[in-house]
GROMACS .gro file of C-alpha atoms in nm:
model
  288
    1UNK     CA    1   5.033   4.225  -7.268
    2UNK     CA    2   4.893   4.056  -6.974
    3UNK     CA    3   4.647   3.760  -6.984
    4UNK     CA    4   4.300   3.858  -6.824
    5UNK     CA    5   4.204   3.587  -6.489
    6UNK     CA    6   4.093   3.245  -6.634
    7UNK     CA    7   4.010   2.973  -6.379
    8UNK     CA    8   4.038   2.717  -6.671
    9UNK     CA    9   4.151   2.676  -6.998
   10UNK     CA   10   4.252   2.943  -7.190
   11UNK     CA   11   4.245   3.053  -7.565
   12UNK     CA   12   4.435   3.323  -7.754
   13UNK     CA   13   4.621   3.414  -8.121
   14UNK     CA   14   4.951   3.307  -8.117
   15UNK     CA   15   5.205   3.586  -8.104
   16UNK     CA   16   5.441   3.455  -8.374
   17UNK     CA   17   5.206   3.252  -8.598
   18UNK     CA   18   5.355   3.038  -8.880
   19UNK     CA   19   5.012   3.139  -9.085
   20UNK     CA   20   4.805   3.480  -9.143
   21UNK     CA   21   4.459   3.496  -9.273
   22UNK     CA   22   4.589   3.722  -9.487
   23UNK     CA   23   4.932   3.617  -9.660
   24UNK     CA   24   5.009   3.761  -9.983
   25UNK     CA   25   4.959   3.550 -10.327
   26UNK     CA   26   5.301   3.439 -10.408
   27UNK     CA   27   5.440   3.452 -10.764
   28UNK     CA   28   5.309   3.175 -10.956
   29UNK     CA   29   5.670   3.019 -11.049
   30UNK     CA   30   5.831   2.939 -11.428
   31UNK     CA   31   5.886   2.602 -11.378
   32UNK     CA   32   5.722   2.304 -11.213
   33UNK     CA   33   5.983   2.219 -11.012
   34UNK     CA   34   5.962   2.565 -10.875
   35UNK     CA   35   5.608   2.632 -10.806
   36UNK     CA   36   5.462   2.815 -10.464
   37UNK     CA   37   5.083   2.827 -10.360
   38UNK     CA   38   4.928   3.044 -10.064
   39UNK     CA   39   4.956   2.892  -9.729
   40UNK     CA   40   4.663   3.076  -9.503
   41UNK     CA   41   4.557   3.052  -9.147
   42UNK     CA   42   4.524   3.129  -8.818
   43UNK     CA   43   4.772   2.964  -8.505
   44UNK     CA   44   4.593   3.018  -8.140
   45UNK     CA   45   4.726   2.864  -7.843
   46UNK     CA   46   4.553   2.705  -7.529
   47UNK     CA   47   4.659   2.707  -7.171
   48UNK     CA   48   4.491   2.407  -6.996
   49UNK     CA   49   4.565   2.566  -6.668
   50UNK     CA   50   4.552   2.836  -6.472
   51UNK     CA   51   4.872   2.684  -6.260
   52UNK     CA   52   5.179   2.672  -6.436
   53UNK     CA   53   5.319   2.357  -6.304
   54UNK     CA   54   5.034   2.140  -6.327
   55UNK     CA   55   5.055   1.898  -6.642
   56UNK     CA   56   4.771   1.729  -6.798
   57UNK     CA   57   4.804   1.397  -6.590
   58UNK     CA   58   4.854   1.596  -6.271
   59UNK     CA   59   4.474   1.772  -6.313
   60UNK     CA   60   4.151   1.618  -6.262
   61UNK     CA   61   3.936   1.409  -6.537
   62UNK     CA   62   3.714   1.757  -6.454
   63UNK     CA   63   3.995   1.990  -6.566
   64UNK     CA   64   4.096   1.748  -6.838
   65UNK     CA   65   3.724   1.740  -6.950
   66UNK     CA   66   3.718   2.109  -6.972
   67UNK     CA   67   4.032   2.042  -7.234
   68UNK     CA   68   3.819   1.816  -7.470
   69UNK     CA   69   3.583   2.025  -7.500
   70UNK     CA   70   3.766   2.317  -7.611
   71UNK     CA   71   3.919   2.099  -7.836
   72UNK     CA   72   3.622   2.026  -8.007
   73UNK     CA   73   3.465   2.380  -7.987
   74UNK     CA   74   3.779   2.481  -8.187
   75UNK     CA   75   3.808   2.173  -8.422
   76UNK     CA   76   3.432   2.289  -8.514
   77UNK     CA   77   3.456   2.682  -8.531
   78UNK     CA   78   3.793   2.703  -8.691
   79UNK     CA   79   3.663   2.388  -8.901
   80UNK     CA   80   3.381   2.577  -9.026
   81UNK     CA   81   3.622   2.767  -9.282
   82UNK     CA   82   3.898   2.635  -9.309
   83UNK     CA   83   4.019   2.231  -9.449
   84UNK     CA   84   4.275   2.115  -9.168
   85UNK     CA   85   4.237   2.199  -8.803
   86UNK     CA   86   4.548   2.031  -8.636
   87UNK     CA   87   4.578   2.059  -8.255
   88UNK     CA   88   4.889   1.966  -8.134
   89UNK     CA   89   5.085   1.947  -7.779
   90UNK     CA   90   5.476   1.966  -7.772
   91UNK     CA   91   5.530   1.902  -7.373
   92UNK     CA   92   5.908   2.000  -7.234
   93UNK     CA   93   6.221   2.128  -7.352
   94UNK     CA   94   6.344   1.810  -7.519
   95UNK     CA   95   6.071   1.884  -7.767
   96UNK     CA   96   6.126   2.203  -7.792
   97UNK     CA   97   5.833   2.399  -7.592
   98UNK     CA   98   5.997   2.745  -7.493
   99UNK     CA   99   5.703   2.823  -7.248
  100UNK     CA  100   5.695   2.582  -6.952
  101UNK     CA  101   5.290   2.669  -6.857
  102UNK     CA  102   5.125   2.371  -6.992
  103UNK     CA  103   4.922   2.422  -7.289
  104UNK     CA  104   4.887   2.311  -7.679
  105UNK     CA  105   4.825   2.504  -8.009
  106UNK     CA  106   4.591   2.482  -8.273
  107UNK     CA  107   4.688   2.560  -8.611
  108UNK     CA  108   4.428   2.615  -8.875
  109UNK     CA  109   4.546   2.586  -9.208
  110UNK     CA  110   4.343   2.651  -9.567
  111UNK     CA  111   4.502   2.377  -9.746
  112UNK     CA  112   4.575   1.990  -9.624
  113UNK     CA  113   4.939   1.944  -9.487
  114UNK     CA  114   5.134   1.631  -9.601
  115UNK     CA  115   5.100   1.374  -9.319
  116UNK     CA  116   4.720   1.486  -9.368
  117UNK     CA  117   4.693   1.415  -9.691
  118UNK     CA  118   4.831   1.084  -9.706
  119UNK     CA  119   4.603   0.954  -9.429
  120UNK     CA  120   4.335   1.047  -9.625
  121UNK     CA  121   4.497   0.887  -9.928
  122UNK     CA  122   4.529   0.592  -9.749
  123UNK     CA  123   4.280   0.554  -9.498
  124UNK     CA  124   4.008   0.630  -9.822
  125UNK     CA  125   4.228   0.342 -10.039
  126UNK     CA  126   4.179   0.094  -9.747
  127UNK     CA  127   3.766   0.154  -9.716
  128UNK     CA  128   3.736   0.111 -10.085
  129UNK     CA  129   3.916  -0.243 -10.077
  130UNK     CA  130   3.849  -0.359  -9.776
  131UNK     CA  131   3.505  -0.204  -9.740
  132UNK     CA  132   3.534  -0.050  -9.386
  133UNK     CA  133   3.754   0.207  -9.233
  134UNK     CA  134   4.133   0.096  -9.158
  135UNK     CA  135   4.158   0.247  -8.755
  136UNK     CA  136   3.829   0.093  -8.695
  137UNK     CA  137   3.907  -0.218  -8.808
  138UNK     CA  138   4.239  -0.172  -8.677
  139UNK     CA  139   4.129  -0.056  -8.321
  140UNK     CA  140   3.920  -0.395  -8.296
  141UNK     CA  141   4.199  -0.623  -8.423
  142UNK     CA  142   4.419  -0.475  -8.187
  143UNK     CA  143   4.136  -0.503  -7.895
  144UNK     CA  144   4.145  -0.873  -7.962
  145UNK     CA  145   4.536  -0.910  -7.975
  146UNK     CA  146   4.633  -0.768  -7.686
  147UNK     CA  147   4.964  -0.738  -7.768
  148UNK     CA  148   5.015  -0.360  -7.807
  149UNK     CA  149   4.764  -0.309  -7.582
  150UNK     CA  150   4.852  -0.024  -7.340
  151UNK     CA  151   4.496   0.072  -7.154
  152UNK     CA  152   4.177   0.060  -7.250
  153UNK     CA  153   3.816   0.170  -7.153
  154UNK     CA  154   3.477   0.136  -7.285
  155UNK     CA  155   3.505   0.338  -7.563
  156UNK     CA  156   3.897   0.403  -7.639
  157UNK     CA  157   4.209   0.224  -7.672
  158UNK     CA  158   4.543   0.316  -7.648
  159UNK     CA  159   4.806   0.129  -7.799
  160UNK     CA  160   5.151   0.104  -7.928
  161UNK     CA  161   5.088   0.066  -8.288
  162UNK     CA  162   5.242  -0.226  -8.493
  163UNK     CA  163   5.419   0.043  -8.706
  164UNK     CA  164   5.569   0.220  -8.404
  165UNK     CA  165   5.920   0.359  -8.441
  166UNK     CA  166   5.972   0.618  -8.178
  167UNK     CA  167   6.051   0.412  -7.906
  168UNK     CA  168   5.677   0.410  -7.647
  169UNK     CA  169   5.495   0.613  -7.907
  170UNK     CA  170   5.111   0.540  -7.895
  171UNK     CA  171   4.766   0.567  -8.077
  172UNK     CA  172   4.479   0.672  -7.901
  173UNK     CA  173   4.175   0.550  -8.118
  174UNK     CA  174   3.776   0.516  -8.003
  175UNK     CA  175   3.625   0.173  -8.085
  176UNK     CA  176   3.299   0.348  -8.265
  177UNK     CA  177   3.324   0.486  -8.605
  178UNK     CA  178   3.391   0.876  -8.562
  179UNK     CA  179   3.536   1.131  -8.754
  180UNK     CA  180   3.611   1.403  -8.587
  181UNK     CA  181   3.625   1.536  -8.204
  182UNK     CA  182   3.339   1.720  -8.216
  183UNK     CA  183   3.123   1.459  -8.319
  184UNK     CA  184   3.227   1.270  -7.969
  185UNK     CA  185   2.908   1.223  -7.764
  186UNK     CA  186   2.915   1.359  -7.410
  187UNK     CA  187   3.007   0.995  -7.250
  188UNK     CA  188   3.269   0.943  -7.523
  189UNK     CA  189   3.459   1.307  -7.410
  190UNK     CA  190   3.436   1.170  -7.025
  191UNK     CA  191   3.590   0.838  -7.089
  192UNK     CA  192   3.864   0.998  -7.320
  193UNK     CA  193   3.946   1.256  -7.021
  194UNK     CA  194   3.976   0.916  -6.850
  195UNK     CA  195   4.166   0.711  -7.057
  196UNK     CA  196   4.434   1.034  -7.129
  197UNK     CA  197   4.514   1.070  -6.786
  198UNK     CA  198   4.575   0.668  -6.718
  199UNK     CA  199   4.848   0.738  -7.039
  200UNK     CA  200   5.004   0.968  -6.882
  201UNK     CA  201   5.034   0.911  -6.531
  202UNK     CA  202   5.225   0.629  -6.702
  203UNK     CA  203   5.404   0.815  -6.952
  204UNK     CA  204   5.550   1.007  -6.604
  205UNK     CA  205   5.585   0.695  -6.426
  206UNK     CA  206   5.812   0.547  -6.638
  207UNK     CA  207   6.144   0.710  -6.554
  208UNK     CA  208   5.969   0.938  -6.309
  209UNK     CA  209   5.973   1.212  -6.486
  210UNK     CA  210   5.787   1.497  -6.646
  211UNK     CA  211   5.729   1.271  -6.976
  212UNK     CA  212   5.791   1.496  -7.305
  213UNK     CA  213   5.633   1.405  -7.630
  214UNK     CA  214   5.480   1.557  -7.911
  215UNK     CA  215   5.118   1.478  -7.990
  216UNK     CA  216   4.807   1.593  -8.208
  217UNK     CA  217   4.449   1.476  -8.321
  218UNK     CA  218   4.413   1.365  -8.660
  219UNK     CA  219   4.065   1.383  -8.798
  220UNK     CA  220   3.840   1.412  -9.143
  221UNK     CA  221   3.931   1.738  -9.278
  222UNK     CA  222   3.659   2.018  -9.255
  223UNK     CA  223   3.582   2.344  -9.420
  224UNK     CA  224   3.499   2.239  -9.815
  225UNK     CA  225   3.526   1.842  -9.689
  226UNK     CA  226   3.247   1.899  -9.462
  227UNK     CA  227   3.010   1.820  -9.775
  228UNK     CA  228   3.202   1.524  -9.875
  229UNK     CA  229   3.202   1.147  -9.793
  230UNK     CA  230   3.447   1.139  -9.522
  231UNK     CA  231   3.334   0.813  -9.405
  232UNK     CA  232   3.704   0.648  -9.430
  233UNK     CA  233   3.845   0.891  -9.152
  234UNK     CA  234   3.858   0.760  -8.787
  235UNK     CA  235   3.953   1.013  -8.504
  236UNK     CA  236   4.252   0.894  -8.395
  237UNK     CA  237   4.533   1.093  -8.194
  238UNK     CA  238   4.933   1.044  -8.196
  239UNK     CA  239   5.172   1.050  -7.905
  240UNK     CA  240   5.556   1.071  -8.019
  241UNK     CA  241   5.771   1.043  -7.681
  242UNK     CA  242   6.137   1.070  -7.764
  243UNK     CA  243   6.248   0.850  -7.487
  244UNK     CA  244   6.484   0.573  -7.467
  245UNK     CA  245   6.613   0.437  -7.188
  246UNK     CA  246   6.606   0.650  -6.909
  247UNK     CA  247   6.482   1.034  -6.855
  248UNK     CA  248   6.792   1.212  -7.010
  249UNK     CA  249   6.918   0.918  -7.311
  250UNK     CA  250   6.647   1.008  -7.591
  251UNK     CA  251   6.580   0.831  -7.927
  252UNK     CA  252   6.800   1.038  -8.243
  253UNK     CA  253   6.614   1.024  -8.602
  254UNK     CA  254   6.952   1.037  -8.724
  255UNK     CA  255   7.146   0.914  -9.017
  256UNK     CA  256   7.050   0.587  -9.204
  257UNK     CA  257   6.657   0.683  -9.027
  258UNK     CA  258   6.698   1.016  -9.164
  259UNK     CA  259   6.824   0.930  -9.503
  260UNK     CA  260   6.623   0.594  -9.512
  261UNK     CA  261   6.428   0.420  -9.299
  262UNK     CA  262   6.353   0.423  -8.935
  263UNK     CA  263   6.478   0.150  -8.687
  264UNK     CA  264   6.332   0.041  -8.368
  265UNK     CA  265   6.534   0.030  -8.076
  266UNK     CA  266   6.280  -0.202  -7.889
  267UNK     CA  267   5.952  -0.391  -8.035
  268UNK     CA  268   5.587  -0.244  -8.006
  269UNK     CA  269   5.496  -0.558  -7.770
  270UNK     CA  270   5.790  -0.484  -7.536
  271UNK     CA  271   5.719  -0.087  -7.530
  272UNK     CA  272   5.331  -0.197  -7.454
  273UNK     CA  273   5.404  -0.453  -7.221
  274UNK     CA  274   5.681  -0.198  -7.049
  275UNK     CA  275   5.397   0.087  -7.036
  276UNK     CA  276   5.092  -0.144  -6.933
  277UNK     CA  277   5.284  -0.269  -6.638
  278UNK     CA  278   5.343   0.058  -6.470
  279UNK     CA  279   5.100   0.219  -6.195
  280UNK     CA  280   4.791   0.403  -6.261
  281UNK     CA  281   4.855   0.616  -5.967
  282UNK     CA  282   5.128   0.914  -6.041
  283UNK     CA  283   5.460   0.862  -5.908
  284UNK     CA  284   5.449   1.240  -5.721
  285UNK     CA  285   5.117   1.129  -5.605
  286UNK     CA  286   5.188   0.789  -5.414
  287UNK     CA  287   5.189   0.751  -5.052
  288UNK     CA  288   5.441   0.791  -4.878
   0.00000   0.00000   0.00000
């Protein structure tokens, strides 16, 4: 098959998708440490580009724009049926992306997945003690710290959260209360086109490099949520660089992190302070 022209970004089904719309009903199991349960959706994928070596902080805040918004036209159309929309970008070989042309996926799925699941477990524990949601109040705390700062504008922050463990992984949070991309107002989309591209032009600035990473939005779930009090979700998106030390030693979740806890190999504050430091001008796009 060959893709028709497209001057910008790009939608279509994924070719091998993990989920179907229309995947049998498995066998209901004889014991509960054996049970199954239907996993249904749809997996599309997203070329931001036309041009196959431009990456995200190599386009313009136009292009990027142009990104967001499909984002959110997605999050809402695919949201509309089903409970979990999770767009996701796995940039370079490192993390495994076969196809080199820039571009993410979104995976629609009709149940919650685990990592969603206990956000909302704890992000909804956290409103009802505290009485306000845990990335808000967490984005403002962090907005008057400094520390972990990385950049910020007038509506986002990105930081390197206190809980980091990959070694310059980041949070990208807005300082309003908002659930869910497509509830971002049309300022709030421009300023997050902004603030993206400042990450990473530094994300490629730091060893020079084509920065991989893995990253996705995380947002109130939709479909059958989309009645429900959602008010103790924040929008919030994770970046997961592997990274270390230069741009071939990367960070191993191996043994004792594997079989118990993760270990940091520098602090948040250092990783901020190493990332805030660098240029906001790309390193293939400096004078020479």
């Amino acid at each position: 098959q060959v893709n028709p022209p497209y001057e910008g970004t790009f939608v279509f089904p994924n070719d091998f998708p993990a989920l179907q719309p229309d995947a049998p009903e498995p066998d209901a199991g004889d014991h509960p440490l054996f049970r199954a349960a239907p996993a249904r959706g749809v997996c599309k994928v997203m070329c931001f580009h036309p041009r196959s070596d431009l990456t995200l902080p190599l386009m313009s805040l136009a292009e990027i724009r142009a990104v967001v918004d499909k984002w959110a036209e997605l999050a809402e159309e695919l949201g509309a049926t089903y409970p979990w929309v999770q767009i996701f970008e796995n940039k370079g070989a490192m993390m495994g992306c076969s196809n080199p042309h820039p571009h993410c996926q979104i995976w629609a799925s009709s149940f919650l997945p685990n990592e969603a699941r206990l956000e909302d477990r704890t992000q909804r524990e956290y409103r009802s003690q505290h009485g306000v949601p845990m990335l808000l109040e967490y984005a403002e705390q962090e907005a008057r710290r400094k520390e972990r700062l990385v950049v910020e504008n007038v509506d986002w922050l990105v930081v390197v959260p206190y809980w980091a463990t990959w070694p310059f992984q980041t949070l990208l949070l807005p300082r309003r209360h908002v659930c869910r991309l497509q509830e971002l107002r049309q300022d709030e989309r421009d300023s997050l086109a902004s603030i993206m591209q400042k990450l990473l032009i530094k994300y490629d600035n730091l060893f020079e490099v084509s920065f991989p990473y893995s990253m996705g939005w995380h947002g109130a779930p939709t479909g059958p949520h989309l009645e429900e009090d959602c008010g103790h979700w924040q929008l919030h998106a994770h970046y997961y660089p592997p990274l270390l030390r230069s741009a071939t030693v990367r960070k191993f979740m191996v043994g004792y992190e594997m079989l118990a806890q993760a270990q940091r190999d520098l602090t948040p504050e250092q990783a901020a302070e190493r990332l805030r430091s660098l240029p906001e001008v790309h390193y293939k796009q400096r004078p020479e």
